[in-house]
GROMACS .gro file of C-alpha atoms in nm:
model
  179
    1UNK     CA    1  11.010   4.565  12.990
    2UNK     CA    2  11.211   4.368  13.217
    3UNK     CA    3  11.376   4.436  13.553
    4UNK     CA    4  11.727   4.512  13.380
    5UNK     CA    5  11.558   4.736  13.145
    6UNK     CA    6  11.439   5.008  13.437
    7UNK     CA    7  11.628   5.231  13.530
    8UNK     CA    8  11.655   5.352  13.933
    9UNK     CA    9  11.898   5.595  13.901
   10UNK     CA   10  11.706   5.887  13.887
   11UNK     CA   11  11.519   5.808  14.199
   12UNK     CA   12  11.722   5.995  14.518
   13UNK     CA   13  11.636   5.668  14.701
   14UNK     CA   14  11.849   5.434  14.492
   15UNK     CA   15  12.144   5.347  14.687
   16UNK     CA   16  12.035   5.526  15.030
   17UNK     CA   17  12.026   5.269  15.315
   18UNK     CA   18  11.731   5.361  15.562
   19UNK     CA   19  11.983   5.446  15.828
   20UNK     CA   20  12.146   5.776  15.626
   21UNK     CA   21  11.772   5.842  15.501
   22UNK     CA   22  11.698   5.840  15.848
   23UNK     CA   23  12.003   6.074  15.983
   24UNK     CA   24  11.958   6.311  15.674
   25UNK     CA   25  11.616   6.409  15.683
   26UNK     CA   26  11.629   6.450  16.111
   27UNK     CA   27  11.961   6.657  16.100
   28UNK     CA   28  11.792   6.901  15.849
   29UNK     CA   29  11.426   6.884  16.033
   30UNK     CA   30  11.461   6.773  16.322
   31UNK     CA   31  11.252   6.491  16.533
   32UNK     CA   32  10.913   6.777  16.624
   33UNK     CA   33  10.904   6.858  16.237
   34UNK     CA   34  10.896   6.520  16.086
   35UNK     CA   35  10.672   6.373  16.397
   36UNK     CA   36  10.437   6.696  16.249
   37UNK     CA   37  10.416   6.595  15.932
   38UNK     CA   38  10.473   6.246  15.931
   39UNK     CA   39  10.273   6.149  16.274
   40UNK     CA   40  10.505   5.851  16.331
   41UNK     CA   41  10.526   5.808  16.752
   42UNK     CA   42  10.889   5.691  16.641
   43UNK     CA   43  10.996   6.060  16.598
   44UNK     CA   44  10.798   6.113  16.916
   45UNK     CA   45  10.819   5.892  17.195
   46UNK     CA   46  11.226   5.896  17.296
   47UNK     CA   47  11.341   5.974  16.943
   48UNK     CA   48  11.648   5.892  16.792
   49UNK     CA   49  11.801   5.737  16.486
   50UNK     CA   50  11.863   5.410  16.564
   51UNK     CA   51  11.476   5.333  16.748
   52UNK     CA   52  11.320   5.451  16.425
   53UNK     CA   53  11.571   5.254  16.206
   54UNK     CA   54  11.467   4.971  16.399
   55UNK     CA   55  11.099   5.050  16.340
   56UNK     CA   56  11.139   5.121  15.985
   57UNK     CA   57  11.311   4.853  15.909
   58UNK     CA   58  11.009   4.613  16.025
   59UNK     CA   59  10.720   4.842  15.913
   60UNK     CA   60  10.651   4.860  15.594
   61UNK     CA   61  10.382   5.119  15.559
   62UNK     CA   62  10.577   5.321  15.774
   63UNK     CA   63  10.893   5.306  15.561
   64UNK     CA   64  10.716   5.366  15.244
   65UNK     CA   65  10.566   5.737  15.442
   66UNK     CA   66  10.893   5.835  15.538
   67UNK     CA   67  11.037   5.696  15.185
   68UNK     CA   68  10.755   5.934  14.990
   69UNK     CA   69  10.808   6.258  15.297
   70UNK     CA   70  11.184   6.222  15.163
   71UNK     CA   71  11.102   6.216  14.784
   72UNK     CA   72  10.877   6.546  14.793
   73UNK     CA   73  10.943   6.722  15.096
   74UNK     CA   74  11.317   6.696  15.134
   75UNK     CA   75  11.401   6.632  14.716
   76UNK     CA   76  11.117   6.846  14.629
   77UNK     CA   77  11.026   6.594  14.335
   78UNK     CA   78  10.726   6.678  14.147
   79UNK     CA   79  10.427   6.438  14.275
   80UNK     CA   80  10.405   6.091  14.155
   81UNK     CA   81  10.148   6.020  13.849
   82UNK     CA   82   9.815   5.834  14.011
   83UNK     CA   83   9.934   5.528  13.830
   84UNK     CA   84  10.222   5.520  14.020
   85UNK     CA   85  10.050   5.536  14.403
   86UNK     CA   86  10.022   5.211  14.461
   87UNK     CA   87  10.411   5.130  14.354
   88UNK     CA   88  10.663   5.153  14.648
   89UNK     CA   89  10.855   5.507  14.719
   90UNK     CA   90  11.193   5.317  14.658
   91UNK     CA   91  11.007   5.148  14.352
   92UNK     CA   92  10.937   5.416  14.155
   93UNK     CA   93  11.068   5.530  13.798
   94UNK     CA   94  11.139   5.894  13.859
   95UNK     CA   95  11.167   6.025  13.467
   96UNK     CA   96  11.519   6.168  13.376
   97UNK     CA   97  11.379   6.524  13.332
   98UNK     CA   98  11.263   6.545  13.754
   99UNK     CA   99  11.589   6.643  13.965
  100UNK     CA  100  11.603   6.722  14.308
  101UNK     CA  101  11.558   7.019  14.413
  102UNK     CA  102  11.617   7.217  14.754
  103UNK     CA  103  11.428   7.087  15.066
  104UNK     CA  104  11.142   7.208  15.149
  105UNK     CA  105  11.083   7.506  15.414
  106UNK     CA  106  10.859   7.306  15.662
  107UNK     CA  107  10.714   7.514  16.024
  108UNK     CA  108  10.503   7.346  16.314
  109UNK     CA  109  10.271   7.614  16.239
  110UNK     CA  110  10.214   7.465  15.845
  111UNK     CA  111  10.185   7.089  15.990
  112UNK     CA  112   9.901   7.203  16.248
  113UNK     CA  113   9.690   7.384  16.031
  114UNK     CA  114   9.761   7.055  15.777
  115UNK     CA  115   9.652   6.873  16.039
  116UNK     CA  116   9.327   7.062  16.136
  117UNK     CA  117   9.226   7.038  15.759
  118UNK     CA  118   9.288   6.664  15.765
  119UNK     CA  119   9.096   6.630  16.045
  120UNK     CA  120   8.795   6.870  15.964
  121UNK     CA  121   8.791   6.613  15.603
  122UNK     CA  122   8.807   6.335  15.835
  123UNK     CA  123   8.510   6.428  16.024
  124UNK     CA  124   8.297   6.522  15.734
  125UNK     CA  125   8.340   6.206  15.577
  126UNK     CA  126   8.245   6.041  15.877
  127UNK     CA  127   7.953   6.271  15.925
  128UNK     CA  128   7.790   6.244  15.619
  129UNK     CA  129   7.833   5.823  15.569
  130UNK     CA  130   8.031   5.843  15.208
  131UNK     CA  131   8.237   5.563  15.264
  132UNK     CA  132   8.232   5.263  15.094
  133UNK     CA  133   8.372   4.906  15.182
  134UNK     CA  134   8.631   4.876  14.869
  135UNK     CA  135   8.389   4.546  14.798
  136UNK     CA  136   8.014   4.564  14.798
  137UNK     CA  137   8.033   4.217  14.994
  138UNK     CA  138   7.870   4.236  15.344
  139UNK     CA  139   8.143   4.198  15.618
  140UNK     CA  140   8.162   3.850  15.797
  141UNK     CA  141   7.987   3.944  16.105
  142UNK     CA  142   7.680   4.053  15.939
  143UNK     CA  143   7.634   3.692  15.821
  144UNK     CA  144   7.696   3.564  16.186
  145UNK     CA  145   7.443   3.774  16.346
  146UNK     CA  146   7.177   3.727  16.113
  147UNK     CA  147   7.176   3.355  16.173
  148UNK     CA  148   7.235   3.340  16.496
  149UNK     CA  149   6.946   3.616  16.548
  150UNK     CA  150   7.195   3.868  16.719
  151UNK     CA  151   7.075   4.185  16.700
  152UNK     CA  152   7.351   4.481  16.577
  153UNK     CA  153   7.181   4.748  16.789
  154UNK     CA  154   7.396   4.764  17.155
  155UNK     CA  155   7.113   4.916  17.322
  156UNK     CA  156   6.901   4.631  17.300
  157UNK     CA  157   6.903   4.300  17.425
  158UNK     CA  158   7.025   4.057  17.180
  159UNK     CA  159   6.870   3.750  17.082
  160UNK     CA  160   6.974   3.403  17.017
  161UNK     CA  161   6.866   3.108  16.996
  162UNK     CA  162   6.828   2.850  17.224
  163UNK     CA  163   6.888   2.555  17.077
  164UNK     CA  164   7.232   2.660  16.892
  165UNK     CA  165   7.486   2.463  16.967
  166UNK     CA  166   7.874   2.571  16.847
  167UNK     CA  167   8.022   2.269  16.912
  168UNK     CA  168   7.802   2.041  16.727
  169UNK     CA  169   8.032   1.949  16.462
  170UNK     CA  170   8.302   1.858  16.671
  171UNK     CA  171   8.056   1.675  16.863
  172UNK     CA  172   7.959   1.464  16.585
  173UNK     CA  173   8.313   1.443  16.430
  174UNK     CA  174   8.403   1.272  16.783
  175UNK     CA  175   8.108   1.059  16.824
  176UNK     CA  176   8.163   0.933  16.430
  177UNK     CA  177   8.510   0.840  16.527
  178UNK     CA  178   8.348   0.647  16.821
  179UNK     CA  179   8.168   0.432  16.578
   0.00000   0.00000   0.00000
């Protein structure tokens, strides 16, 4: 299926310039509501349209929040498949049976206990050590301070060794040239 064959037309974001995304969703809720939900400091920090235009338009990840916060909060589209989660907001084929639907009715009181449930997941993942590294390679640093002899414990001294030189290749690249 080609590029010509999809059709976009369906999705509420085809067409809609990130400015009158923008204005839309903050005249119906407001700067406090979507900084609530969204926790972008853009809708915080000296809010208004055209600073978080501006940031939008050069953050991606950003966009694609406030893209997907405008698809199924404000459209009330059904969620996307798990297929579909990696695609773009904008990207998206939204099948010719979902239509949007009235906005949804969003309180500070619903985005802080949201919060305090993301939070008390957050901490009990850290807590009990689940996560993974998405590769099962060891990061770069581990390498590095296992043959220098660094120690990854902060309490105790660390250990190199003394005869390690990190600028012996450009040493010998220079004195080679010398030759």
């Amino acid at each position: 299926m080609s590029s010509d064959d999809i059709n976009y037309k369906n999705n509420p974001l085809h067409g809609l310039g990130l400015k009158a995304l923008v204005e839309e969703i903050v005249n119906h809720y407001g700067f406090d509501i979507l900084y609530a939900y969204i926790q972008l400091n853009c809708f915080k920090t000296n809010p208004s349209i055209d600073s978080s235009v501006k940031f939008l338009k050069k953050t991606a990840w950003a966009r694609e929040k406030v893209e997907a916060f405008y698809l199924y909060q404000y459209k009330s589209l059904p969620k996307a498949p798990a297929r579909e989660f990696s695609i773009a907001p904008r990207d998206r084929i939204i099948p010719n049976d979902h239509s949007a639907g009235q906005p949804a009715q969003l309180t500070l009181e619903d985005a802080a206990r949201m919060q305090s449930i993301r939070e008390e997941k957050a901490a009990k993942y850290n807590h009990t050590g689940n996560h993974k590294r998405h590769n099962n390679k060891p990061r770069r640093f581990d390498s590095i301070a296992k043959s220098h002899n660094i120690s990854g414990n902060a309490n105790s001294p660390t250990k190199t060794s003394t005869n390690f030189d990190p600028w012996a290749k450009a040493k010998n690249k220079i004195d080679n040239k010398n030759e």
